[in-house]
Amino acid sequence: MQLTWDLSSIYPGFQSESFRQDRRLVETMAGKLAAWAASQLLDRQVASEVMEQFLKQYNAYKSIYLRLFSYAELIFSADSGNAEAINLMDELEELSIGAEEARVSFSKWLARVSSEDLEASLGGNAYLAEHSFYLRELQAKSQHLLSAEGEAVIARMQANGSKAWERLYMRTLSTLRTELELDEKSRSVSLAELRNLAYDADAAVRKAAAAAEGEACRSVAALSAACINAVSGEAAAVYELRGYTSPLHKVLEASRMDEATLEVMLQAIRESLPVFHRYYKKKAELLGYSGALPFYDVFAPAGRESSGVITYEQAQAMIVSGFSSFSPELGAFAQKVFAQRWIDAEPRSGKGSFGMCVDIFPVGESRMITSFHGNYIDVSVLAHEIGHAYHSSRLAGQSMVNTDYPVPVAETASIFCESLISGELLQSAPAAEAEAILERNLADAGYYIIDFYARYCFESRLYERRQSGNLSVDELNGLMLESMEAAYGESILPESIHPYQWISKAGYYMAGNEFLNFPYSFGLLFSKGLYAQYKKQGQAFVSRYEQFLSASSTRNIAGAARLMDIDVHSLAFWQDAIQVIAGDVEKFMEAE
């Protein structure tokens, strides 16, 4: 079975006629959209006609643009040295400025449409009614827009500002190599390879890999500091100009989440910290430590030794079987993903160490990138990314503007799929394997809750401090260590945490995607609550869950949750979700 993907259904190549034709077409469409906005957005025109004209043109443009950009992004993700992909992304981002200026102009025009006229237009036009959520949301967000000239300046600045810094960081980290010393032998390894060694059964290997990772990060600390200062500084300045109180304010709005939901979830997380600290201390005991757990052993396998390496074929069978037990449709979808080679799972140099799913709605497909090494965690990553793709498949047939759903809900679907696989394995695996799976699940939960809470604390403090100017490497290190201590407490040896954790977290450098931390915590806890419902309701749950996924792009989080009878403002809901994890911790505490 091949571990590389097939991209030919998107485009056969950069030199193919279909690619060249779409490349010419998207430029024409962007130009026509910009010209239309300049000449047609007049107050005296009939509102419904203007809205329909814009949506049809913008949806058509986005369909071609997304197909082109996704293809380049996928090529770059699998081969960070591909100059043609890099150049194409640069060209497309530059080209998109005119189209995005047209969207901004339309947003500002829409802001002048009265609520009565908007509702009348939605009620009298079936096409507009399909886009009612998008139009209402766009009108609400228009309050944060600058003048057309101001937004144009920002768009052009970002193309050669934060986005360029982001690409520099991604290219640097994906090609970074360092020397790993083991058994008096030295070999050159990538950062992705070092991260995977955190799961190695040999403590000496884990410790050496952590030391090498710290040294590798230290070697690019100055460059990374320049990148993170540039990206965060630009974000803070732009969001202030647009009238947001903070970058977090902007992220919450983009996530369709209110502050009350975030605060009650964070309260539940802070209350749960002792539960995870107990887990880490027990893990330290099982690994032979008399005190706290070294940070490089957070992902170490604990308990009885597992039976061996999992093949890619076995991973496929596990996922298809586990998904099929939930619903035949989900199982068939997973089978199609593997059969049509939507996944690039081959570990290799020049490829990012992250898991990622890119949805190409114009062709009704997705592509996923992972690094499969034969560990149980790799099966979880595969299930996670396929979960993303399945979520997007539930939006098939929607227009382009109606396919956008917020990160917290996106992570719910992917983590729910992880829970399905873990549940199947815990029931069917031998005792030693089941113990290993349980421990792996807890390690993953700790990652999403404790580690991501530390990341949230770091990013919050980063933006507070960034108001006073650039942060030095030492200052960034200090913020990271403070944040790690706030999350892990005394359960982890403080001297074992290398202070350069901020370098290996790609989310801090992704322009326009600030706070890629608490949405993952939301996804884990929300999915735990959903999974508990599934175990109680059985097949009656399935159709409601699929309706929830289908509605996730046209509702805010609170509204989508209500489809599942969940109140995200209720502290009790989040506490109940954490109790699912706490139950697993209690089982783990019985290990000898």
Coordinates of C-alpha atoms in Angstrom, one line a residue:
M1 CA 0.0 0.0 0.0
Q2 CA 1.4 3.4 -1.0
L3 CA 1.9 6.0 1.7
T4 CA 1.9 9.0 -0.7
W5 CA -1.1 10.8 -2.0
D6 CA -2.6 11.2 -5.5
L7 CA -3.3 14.8 -6.4
S8 CA -4.2 14.2 -10.0
S9 CA -7.9 14.7 -9.6
I10 CA -7.1 18.2 -8.4
Y11 CA -4.6 18.9 -11.2
P12 CA -2.2 16.5 -13.0
G13 CA 0.6 19.1 -12.6
F14 CA 1.6 22.7 -12.8
Q15 CA 2.1 22.3 -16.5
S16 CA -1.2 20.6 -17.2
E17 CA -3.7 22.3 -19.5
S18 CA -6.4 22.2 -16.8
F19 CA -4.1 24.0 -14.3
R20 CA -3.0 26.6 -16.9
Q21 CA -6.6 27.3 -17.9
D22 CA -7.8 27.8 -14.3
R23 CA -4.8 30.0 -13.6
R24 CA -5.8 32.3 -16.4
L25 CA -9.5 32.0 -15.5
V26 CA -9.0 33.0 -11.8
E27 CA -7.1 36.1 -12.8
T28 CA -10.0 37.1 -15.2
M29 CA -12.6 36.4 -12.5
A30 CA -10.8 38.4 -9.9
G31 CA -10.5 41.3 -12.2
K32 CA -14.2 41.2 -13.2
L33 CA -15.2 41.0 -9.5
A34 CA -13.1 44.0 -8.7
A35 CA -14.5 46.0 -11.7
W36 CA -18.1 45.0 -10.7
A37 CA -17.6 46.2 -7.1
A38 CA -16.1 49.5 -8.3
S39 CA -19.1 50.2 -10.6
Q40 CA -22.1 48.5 -9.2
L41 CA -22.1 49.0 -5.4
L42 CA -24.4 52.0 -5.3
D43 CA -27.0 52.8 -2.7
R44 CA -29.7 53.3 -5.2
Q45 CA -29.6 49.8 -6.6
V46 CA -32.1 47.1 -5.5
A47 CA -30.5 45.3 -2.6
S48 CA -31.5 41.8 -3.5
E49 CA -30.1 42.1 -7.0
V50 CA -26.7 43.4 -5.7
M51 CA -26.5 40.6 -3.1
E52 CA -27.2 37.9 -5.6
Q53 CA -24.8 39.3 -8.2
F54 CA -22.0 39.5 -5.6
L55 CA -22.6 36.0 -4.2
K56 CA -22.7 34.3 -7.6
Q57 CA -19.5 36.0 -8.8
Y58 CA -17.7 35.5 -5.5
N59 CA -18.6 31.9 -5.1
A60 CA -17.5 31.1 -8.6
Y61 CA -14.2 32.9 -8.1
K62 CA -13.5 31.2 -4.7
S63 CA -14.2 27.8 -6.3
I64 CA -11.3 28.3 -8.8
Y65 CA -9.1 30.1 -6.4
L66 CA -9.4 27.4 -3.7
R67 CA -8.6 24.6 -6.1
L68 CA -5.5 26.3 -7.3
F69 CA -4.3 27.5 -3.9
S70 CA -5.0 24.1 -2.2
Y71 CA -3.0 22.3 -4.9
A72 CA 0.0 24.6 -4.3
E73 CA -0.4 24.3 -0.5
L74 CA -0.4 20.5 -0.7
I75 CA 2.7 20.4 -2.9
F76 CA 4.5 22.8 -0.5
S77 CA 3.4 20.8 2.6
A78 CA 4.8 17.6 1.2
D79 CA 7.9 19.3 -0.2
S80 CA 8.8 22.6 1.5
G81 CA 11.6 23.2 -1.0
N82 CA 9.3 23.3 -4.0
A83 CA 9.9 26.7 -5.5
E84 CA 7.1 26.5 -8.0
A85 CA 4.5 25.9 -5.3
I86 CA 5.9 28.7 -3.2
N87 CA 5.8 31.1 -6.1
L88 CA 2.3 30.1 -7.0
M89 CA 1.0 30.8 -3.5
D90 CA 2.7 34.2 -3.6
E91 CA 1.1 35.0 -7.0
L92 CA -2.3 33.8 -5.9
E93 CA -2.2 35.8 -2.7
E94 CA -1.2 38.9 -4.6
L95 CA -4.0 38.2 -7.2
S96 CA -6.6 37.7 -4.4
I97 CA -6.1 41.2 -3.1
G98 CA -8.4 42.7 -5.8
A99 CA -11.1 40.1 -5.1
E100 CA -10.9 40.5 -1.4
E101 CA -11.1 44.3 -1.8
A102 CA -14.4 43.6 -3.7
R103 CA -15.6 41.5 -0.8
V104 CA -14.7 44.3 1.6
S105 CA -16.5 46.9 -0.5
F106 CA -19.5 44.6 -0.6
S107 CA -19.4 44.3 3.2
K108 CA -19.3 48.0 3.6
W109 CA -22.2 48.4 1.2
L110 CA -24.1 45.7 3.1
A111 CA -23.6 47.6 6.3
R112 CA -25.7 50.4 4.8
V113 CA -28.6 48.0 4.1
S114 CA -31.3 48.3 6.7
S115 CA -32.3 45.2 8.7
E116 CA -35.8 45.5 7.2
D117 CA -34.4 45.5 3.6
L118 CA -32.0 42.6 4.3
E119 CA -34.8 40.4 5.8
A120 CA -37.1 41.3 3.0
S121 CA -34.5 40.3 0.4
L122 CA -33.8 37.0 2.2
G123 CA -37.5 36.3 2.4
G124 CA -38.1 37.0 -1.3
N125 CA -35.2 35.3 -3.0
A126 CA -34.5 31.5 -2.6
Y127 CA -30.8 31.9 -3.5
L128 CA -30.2 34.6 -0.9
A129 CA -32.1 32.6 1.6
E130 CA -29.5 29.8 1.2
H131 CA -26.9 32.4 2.2
S132 CA -28.8 34.1 5.0
F133 CA -26.4 33.1 7.8
Y134 CA -23.4 34.3 5.7
L135 CA -25.0 37.7 4.8
R136 CA -26.2 38.4 8.4
E137 CA -22.7 37.5 9.7
L138 CA -21.0 39.6 7.1
Q139 CA -23.1 42.6 7.9
A140 CA -22.3 42.2 11.6
K141 CA -18.6 41.9 11.0
S142 CA -18.6 44.9 8.7
Q143 CA -18.3 47.1 11.8
H144 CA -14.6 46.0 12.0
L145 CA -13.8 47.1 8.5
L146 CA -11.7 50.1 7.6
S147 CA -12.2 52.2 4.5
A148 CA -11.8 50.4 1.2
E149 CA -8.4 52.1 0.8
G150 CA -7.3 51.1 4.3
E151 CA -8.3 47.4 3.8
A152 CA -6.4 47.4 0.5
V153 CA -3.3 48.7 2.2
I154 CA -3.5 46.0 4.9
A155 CA -4.0 43.2 2.3
R156 CA -1.0 44.3 0.3
M157 CA 1.1 44.7 3.4
Q158 CA 0.2 41.3 4.8
A159 CA 1.1 39.5 1.5
N160 CA 4.7 40.7 2.0
G161 CA 4.6 41.0 5.8
S162 CA 3.1 38.4 8.2
K163 CA 2.5 35.8 5.5
A164 CA 6.1 36.0 4.3
W165 CA 7.3 35.6 7.9
E166 CA 5.1 32.6 8.3
R167 CA 6.5 31.0 5.2
L168 CA 10.0 31.7 6.3
Y169 CA 9.3 30.0 9.7
M170 CA 7.6 27.0 8.0
R171 CA 10.4 26.5 5.6
T172 CA 13.1 26.9 8.3
L173 CA 11.5 24.4 10.7
S174 CA 10.6 21.8 8.1
T175 CA 14.1 21.7 6.7
L176 CA 15.9 22.1 10.1
R177 CA 18.3 19.2 10.9
T178 CA 20.4 18.5 13.9
E179 CA 22.8 15.8 15.3
L180 CA 21.3 13.2 17.5
E181 CA 23.9 11.4 19.7
L182 CA 23.0 7.8 20.7
D183 CA 25.2 4.9 21.7
E184 CA 28.3 7.0 20.9
K185 CA 27.0 7.4 17.3
S186 CA 25.7 10.5 15.7
R187 CA 23.1 10.9 12.9
S188 CA 21.4 13.8 11.3
V189 CA 17.7 14.0 12.0
S190 CA 14.8 16.4 11.3
L191 CA 12.7 18.1 13.9
A192 CA 9.8 15.8 12.9
E193 CA 11.9 12.7 13.6
L194 CA 12.9 14.1 17.0
R195 CA 9.2 14.8 17.9
N196 CA 8.3 11.2 17.0
L197 CA 11.1 9.9 19.3
A198 CA 9.1 11.3 22.3
Y199 CA 7.1 8.1 22.0
D200 CA 10.1 5.7 21.9
A201 CA 10.2 2.9 24.5
D202 CA 13.8 3.7 25.4
A203 CA 14.2 6.4 28.1
A204 CA 17.7 7.2 26.9
V205 CA 16.4 7.8 23.4
R206 CA 13.6 10.1 24.6
K207 CA 16.0 12.1 26.7
A208 CA 18.6 12.5 23.9
A209 CA 15.9 13.5 21.5
A210 CA 14.5 16.1 23.8
A211 CA 18.0 17.5 24.3
A212 CA 18.6 17.5 20.5
E213 CA 15.2 19.3 20.0
G214 CA 16.1 21.9 22.5
E215 CA 19.5 22.5 20.8
A216 CA 17.8 22.6 17.3
C217 CA 15.3 25.2 18.5
R218 CA 18.0 27.2 20.1
S219 CA 19.9 27.3 16.8
V220 CA 17.0 29.1 15.1
A221 CA 15.8 31.1 18.1
A222 CA 16.8 34.5 16.8
L223 CA 15.1 33.9 13.5
S224 CA 12.0 32.5 15.2
A225 CA 11.8 35.4 17.5
A226 CA 11.9 37.8 14.5
C227 CA 9.1 35.8 12.9
I228 CA 6.8 35.6 16.0
N229 CA 7.3 39.3 16.8
A230 CA 6.5 40.2 13.2
V231 CA 3.4 38.0 13.0
S232 CA 2.0 38.9 16.5
G233 CA 2.9 42.6 16.1
E234 CA 1.1 43.0 12.8
A235 CA -1.9 41.1 14.1
A236 CA -2.2 43.3 17.2
A237 CA -1.9 46.5 15.2
V238 CA -4.3 45.5 12.5
Y239 CA -7.0 44.2 14.9
E240 CA -6.7 47.4 17.0
L241 CA -7.2 49.5 13.8
R242 CA -10.3 47.4 13.0
G243 CA -11.8 48.1 16.5
Y244 CA -11.3 44.8 18.2
T245 CA -10.3 45.0 21.9
S246 CA -7.7 42.3 21.4
P247 CA -6.6 39.5 19.0
L248 CA -8.6 37.1 21.2
H249 CA -11.7 39.2 20.6
K250 CA -11.2 38.7 16.9
V251 CA -10.6 35.0 17.2
L252 CA -13.7 34.5 19.3
E253 CA -15.8 36.3 16.7
A254 CA -14.2 34.2 13.9
S255 CA -14.8 31.1 15.9
R256 CA -18.5 32.0 16.3
M257 CA -18.0 31.6 20.1
D258 CA -18.8 34.1 22.8
E259 CA -16.5 35.0 25.6
A260 CA -18.9 33.4 28.2
T261 CA -18.3 30.0 26.5
L262 CA -14.6 30.4 26.6
E263 CA -14.5 31.5 30.2
V264 CA -16.7 28.7 31.5
M265 CA -14.6 26.2 29.6
L266 CA -11.4 27.6 31.0
Q267 CA -12.8 27.5 34.5
A268 CA -13.5 23.8 34.1
I269 CA -10.0 23.3 32.7
R270 CA -8.4 25.1 35.7
E271 CA -10.5 23.0 38.0
S272 CA -9.3 19.8 36.2
L273 CA -5.6 20.5 36.5
P274 CA -5.2 18.3 39.7
V275 CA -6.7 15.4 37.8
F276 CA -4.1 15.5 35.1
H277 CA -1.3 16.2 37.7
R278 CA -2.3 12.9 39.4
Y279 CA -2.0 11.2 36.1
Y280 CA 1.5 12.6 35.4
K281 CA 2.7 11.7 38.9
K282 CA 1.4 8.1 38.5
K283 CA 3.1 7.9 35.2
A284 CA 6.4 9.0 36.8
E285 CA 6.0 6.2 39.4
L286 CA 5.4 3.6 36.7
L287 CA 8.5 4.8 34.8
G288 CA 10.6 4.4 37.9
Y289 CA 10.9 8.0 39.1
S290 CA 10.6 8.9 42.8
G291 CA 9.4 12.4 42.1
A292 CA 7.9 14.4 39.3
L293 CA 7.9 13.3 35.7
P294 CA 10.6 14.6 33.3
F295 CA 8.9 16.6 30.5
Y296 CA 10.6 14.4 27.9
D297 CA 8.6 11.5 29.3
V298 CA 5.2 13.0 29.0
F299 CA 4.5 10.9 25.9
A300 CA 6.6 7.9 27.0
P301 CA 4.8 4.5 26.8
A302 CA 4.0 3.4 30.4
G303 CA 2.9 0.0 31.7
R304 CA 3.4 -3.4 30.0
E305 CA 5.2 -3.4 26.7
S306 CA 3.0 -3.5 23.6
S307 CA 3.2 -6.2 21.0
G308 CA 5.0 -4.3 18.3
V309 CA 4.7 -2.1 15.3
I310 CA 1.4 -1.5 13.5
T311 CA 1.5 -1.6 9.7
Y312 CA -0.3 1.0 7.5
E313 CA -2.6 -1.8 6.3
Q314 CA -3.5 -2.7 9.9
A315 CA -4.2 0.9 10.7
Q316 CA -6.5 1.2 7.7
A317 CA -8.4 -1.9 8.8
M318 CA -8.8 -0.6 12.3
I319 CA -10.1 2.8 11.1
V320 CA -12.5 1.4 8.6
S321 CA -13.9 -1.2 11.1
G322 CA -14.2 1.3 13.9
F323 CA -15.9 3.9 11.7
S324 CA -18.2 1.3 10.3
S325 CA -19.4 0.3 13.7
F326 CA -20.6 3.9 14.1
S327 CA -22.2 4.2 10.7
P328 CA -21.8 2.4 7.3
E329 CA -21.5 5.8 5.7
L330 CA -18.5 6.9 7.8
G331 CA -16.8 3.5 7.3
A332 CA -17.3 3.7 3.5
F333 CA -15.9 7.2 3.5
A334 CA -12.8 6.1 5.3
Q335 CA -12.4 3.2 2.8
K336 CA -12.6 5.7 -0.1
V337 CA -10.0 7.9 1.5
F338 CA -7.5 5.0 1.6
A339 CA -8.5 3.6 -1.8
Q340 CA -8.2 6.9 -3.6
R341 CA -5.0 7.8 -1.9
W342 CA -6.1 11.0 -0.2
I343 CA -3.3 10.7 2.5
D344 CA 0.4 11.4 2.3
A345 CA 1.6 9.4 5.3
E346 CA 5.3 8.7 4.3
P347 CA 7.8 10.2 6.8
R348 CA 10.6 12.0 4.9
S349 CA 12.9 15.0 5.1
G350 CA 11.5 18.3 3.8
K351 CA 8.0 17.5 4.9
G352 CA 6.3 19.2 7.8
S353 CA 5.9 17.3 11.1
F354 CA 2.3 18.4 11.5
G355 CA -1.0 16.6 10.7
M356 CA -3.2 18.6 8.3
C357 CA -6.3 18.2 6.3
V358 CA -7.0 20.4 3.3
D359 CA -10.6 20.4 1.9
I360 CA -10.9 21.0 -1.8
F361 CA -14.7 21.7 -2.0
P362 CA -14.6 22.4 -5.8
V363 CA -13.8 18.8 -6.5
G364 CA -15.6 17.3 -3.4
E365 CA -12.4 15.9 -2.0
S366 CA -9.9 16.4 0.8
R367 CA -6.2 15.6 1.2
M368 CA -4.4 14.8 4.5
I369 CA -0.8 14.9 5.5
T370 CA 0.7 12.8 8.4
S371 CA 3.9 10.9 9.2
F372 CA 3.1 7.3 9.8
H373 CA 5.8 5.5 11.9
G374 CA 3.7 2.5 13.0
N375 CA 2.8 3.7 16.5
Y376 CA -0.6 3.7 18.0
I377 CA -0.6 7.5 18.0
D378 CA -0.2 7.4 14.2
V379 CA -3.6 5.5 14.0
S380 CA -5.1 8.3 16.1
V381 CA -3.7 11.0 13.8
L382 CA -5.0 9.2 10.8
A383 CA -8.5 8.9 12.3
H384 CA -8.3 12.6 13.4
E385 CA -7.5 13.9 9.9
I386 CA -10.1 11.6 8.2
G387 CA -12.6 13.0 10.7
H388 CA -11.9 16.5 9.4
A389 CA -12.5 15.2 5.8
Y390 CA -15.7 13.5 6.8
H391 CA -17.0 16.7 8.4
S392 CA -16.3 18.5 5.1
S393 CA -18.0 15.8 3.1
R394 CA -21.2 16.5 5.1
L395 CA -21.2 20.0 3.4
A396 CA -21.1 18.6 -0.1
G397 CA -23.2 20.7 -2.5
Q398 CA -23.0 23.9 -0.5
S399 CA -21.8 27.1 -2.1
M400 CA -18.2 28.2 -1.3
V401 CA -19.2 30.8 1.3
N402 CA -21.4 28.2 3.1
T403 CA -18.6 25.7 3.6
D404 CA -16.7 27.7 6.2
Y405 CA -17.0 26.3 9.8
P406 CA -15.1 27.5 12.9
V407 CA -12.0 25.7 14.2
P408 CA -13.5 24.6 17.6
V409 CA -16.3 22.7 15.8
A410 CA -13.9 21.3 13.2
E411 CA -11.8 19.8 16.0
T412 CA -14.9 18.3 17.5
A413 CA -15.5 16.1 14.5
S414 CA -11.9 15.0 14.2
I415 CA -11.5 14.2 17.9
F416 CA -14.8 12.3 17.9
C417 CA -13.4 10.1 15.2
E418 CA -10.4 9.4 17.4
S419 CA -12.7 8.4 20.3
L420 CA -14.5 5.9 18.0
I421 CA -11.2 4.2 17.2
S422 CA -10.0 4.2 20.7
G423 CA -13.3 2.7 21.9
E424 CA -13.0 -0.1 19.4
L425 CA -9.4 -0.9 20.3
L426 CA -10.0 -0.8 24.0
Q427 CA -12.7 -3.5 23.6
S428 CA -10.8 -5.8 21.2
A429 CA -7.1 -5.5 22.0
P430 CA -5.2 -7.8 24.3
A431 CA -4.8 -6.6 27.9
A432 CA -1.3 -5.2 27.4
E433 CA -2.4 -3.3 24.3
A434 CA -5.5 -2.0 26.0
E435 CA -3.4 -0.6 28.8
A436 CA -1.2 1.0 26.3
I437 CA -4.2 2.5 24.4
L438 CA -5.7 3.8 27.7
E439 CA -2.4 5.5 28.6
R440 CA -2.1 6.9 25.1
N441 CA -5.6 8.3 25.3
L442 CA -4.7 10.0 28.6
A443 CA -1.4 11.4 27.1
D444 CA -3.4 12.8 24.2
A445 CA -6.0 14.3 26.5
G446 CA -3.3 15.9 28.6
Y447 CA -1.8 17.3 25.4
Y448 CA -5.1 18.9 24.3
I449 CA -6.0 20.2 27.8
I450 CA -2.8 20.8 29.8
D451 CA -0.3 21.6 27.0
F452 CA -2.8 23.7 25.0
Y453 CA -3.8 25.5 28.2
A454 CA -0.1 26.4 28.5
R455 CA 0.0 27.6 24.9
Y456 CA -3.1 29.7 25.6
C457 CA -1.5 31.3 28.6
F458 CA 1.7 31.9 26.6
E459 CA -0.1 33.6 23.7
S460 CA -2.3 35.7 26.0
R461 CA 0.9 37.0 27.7
L462 CA 2.7 37.4 24.4
Y463 CA 0.1 39.8 23.2
E464 CA 0.0 41.7 26.5
R465 CA 3.8 42.1 26.4
R466 CA 3.9 42.7 22.7
Q467 CA 2.2 46.1 23.2
S468 CA 5.4 47.4 24.7
G469 CA 7.6 46.3 21.8
N470 CA 9.5 43.3 20.5
L471 CA 10.3 40.4 22.9
S472 CA 13.8 39.0 23.1
V473 CA 14.6 35.3 23.0
D474 CA 15.1 35.4 26.7
E475 CA 11.8 37.1 27.3
L476 CA 10.0 34.6 25.1
N477 CA 11.7 31.7 26.9
G478 CA 10.6 33.2 30.3
L479 CA 7.0 33.5 29.2
M480 CA 7.0 29.9 27.9
L481 CA 8.4 28.5 31.2
E482 CA 5.9 30.6 33.2
S483 CA 3.0 29.2 31.1
M484 CA 4.2 25.6 31.3
E485 CA 4.5 25.9 35.1
A486 CA 0.9 27.3 35.3
A487 CA -0.4 24.3 33.4
Y488 CA 1.7 21.4 34.6
G489 CA 2.4 22.6 38.2
E490 CA 4.6 20.3 40.3
S491 CA 3.8 17.2 38.3
I492 CA 6.7 17.9 35.8
L493 CA 10.3 18.5 36.7
P494 CA 10.7 22.2 35.8
E495 CA 14.4 21.8 34.8
S496 CA 13.5 19.2 32.2
I497 CA 11.4 21.6 30.1
H498 CA 13.5 23.3 27.5
P499 CA 12.4 27.0 27.2
Y500 CA 12.2 27.0 23.4
Q501 CA 8.7 25.3 23.3
W502 CA 7.4 28.4 21.6
I503 CA 9.5 27.7 18.5
S504 CA 8.1 24.2 17.8
K505 CA 4.4 25.4 18.0
A506 CA 3.5 26.3 14.5
G507 CA 0.2 28.0 15.4
Y508 CA 2.0 31.1 16.8
Y509 CA 3.3 31.8 13.3
M510 CA 0.2 31.3 11.2
A511 CA -0.9 34.7 10.1
G512 CA -4.6 35.3 10.6
N513 CA -5.0 32.2 12.7
E514 CA -4.2 33.4 16.2
F515 CA -4.9 31.3 19.4
L516 CA -4.9 27.9 17.7
N517 CA -5.0 26.4 21.2
F518 CA -8.3 26.7 23.1
P519 CA -10.3 25.6 20.0
Y520 CA -8.6 22.2 20.3
S521 CA -9.4 22.0 24.0
F522 CA -13.0 22.9 23.1
G523 CA -13.0 20.1 20.5
L524 CA -11.7 17.5 22.9
L525 CA -14.1 18.3 25.6
F526 CA -17.1 18.8 23.4
S527 CA -16.4 15.5 21.6
K528 CA -16.1 13.7 24.9
G529 CA -19.5 15.0 25.8
L530 CA -20.9 13.9 22.4
Y531 CA -19.2 10.5 22.7
A532 CA -20.8 10.0 26.1
Q533 CA -24.2 10.7 24.5
Y534 CA -23.5 8.3 21.7
K535 CA -22.7 5.5 24.2
K536 CA -26.1 6.1 25.8
Q537 CA -28.2 6.6 22.7
G538 CA -26.6 4.2 20.3
Q539 CA -27.8 4.5 16.7
A540 CA -30.4 7.1 17.5
F541 CA -27.4 9.5 18.0
V542 CA -26.0 9.0 14.5
S543 CA -28.5 10.9 12.4
R544 CA -28.6 13.8 14.8
Y545 CA -24.8 14.0 14.8
E546 CA -24.7 14.1 11.0
Q547 CA -27.2 16.8 11.0
F548 CA -25.1 18.7 13.5
L549 CA -22.1 18.5 11.2
S550 CA -24.1 19.6 8.2
A551 CA -25.4 22.6 10.1
S552 CA -22.0 23.6 11.6
S553 CA -21.1 26.0 8.8
T554 CA -24.3 28.0 9.0
R555 CA -24.8 28.4 12.8
N556 CA -22.8 29.8 15.7
I557 CA -21.4 27.4 18.2
A558 CA -24.1 27.8 20.7
G559 CA -26.8 27.3 18.1
A560 CA -25.1 24.2 16.6
A561 CA -24.7 22.7 20.1
R562 CA -28.4 23.1 20.8
L563 CA -29.1 20.7 18.0
M564 CA -27.5 18.1 20.3
D565 CA -29.3 19.5 23.4
I566 CA -26.1 21.0 24.7
D567 CA -25.7 24.3 26.5
V568 CA -22.1 25.5 26.1
H569 CA -22.6 28.2 28.7
S570 CA -23.2 25.5 31.4
L571 CA -20.3 24.8 33.6
A572 CA -21.9 21.4 34.4
F573 CA -21.5 20.3 30.7
W574 CA -17.8 21.0 30.7
Q575 CA -17.3 19.4 34.1
D576 CA -19.2 16.3 32.9
A577 CA -17.0 16.1 29.8
I578 CA -13.9 16.2 32.0
Q579 CA -15.4 13.5 34.3
V580 CA -15.1 11.1 31.3
I581 CA -11.4 11.7 31.2
A582 CA -11.2 11.6 35.0
G583 CA -12.8 8.1 34.9
D584 CA -9.9 7.0 32.6
V585 CA -7.4 8.5 35.0
E586 CA -8.9 6.4 37.9
K587 CA -8.5 3.3 35.8
F588 CA -4.9 4.3 35.1
M589 CA -4.2 4.8 38.8
E590 CA -4.9 1.1 39.4
A591 CA -1.9 0.2 37.2
E592 CA 1.0 -1.5 38.8

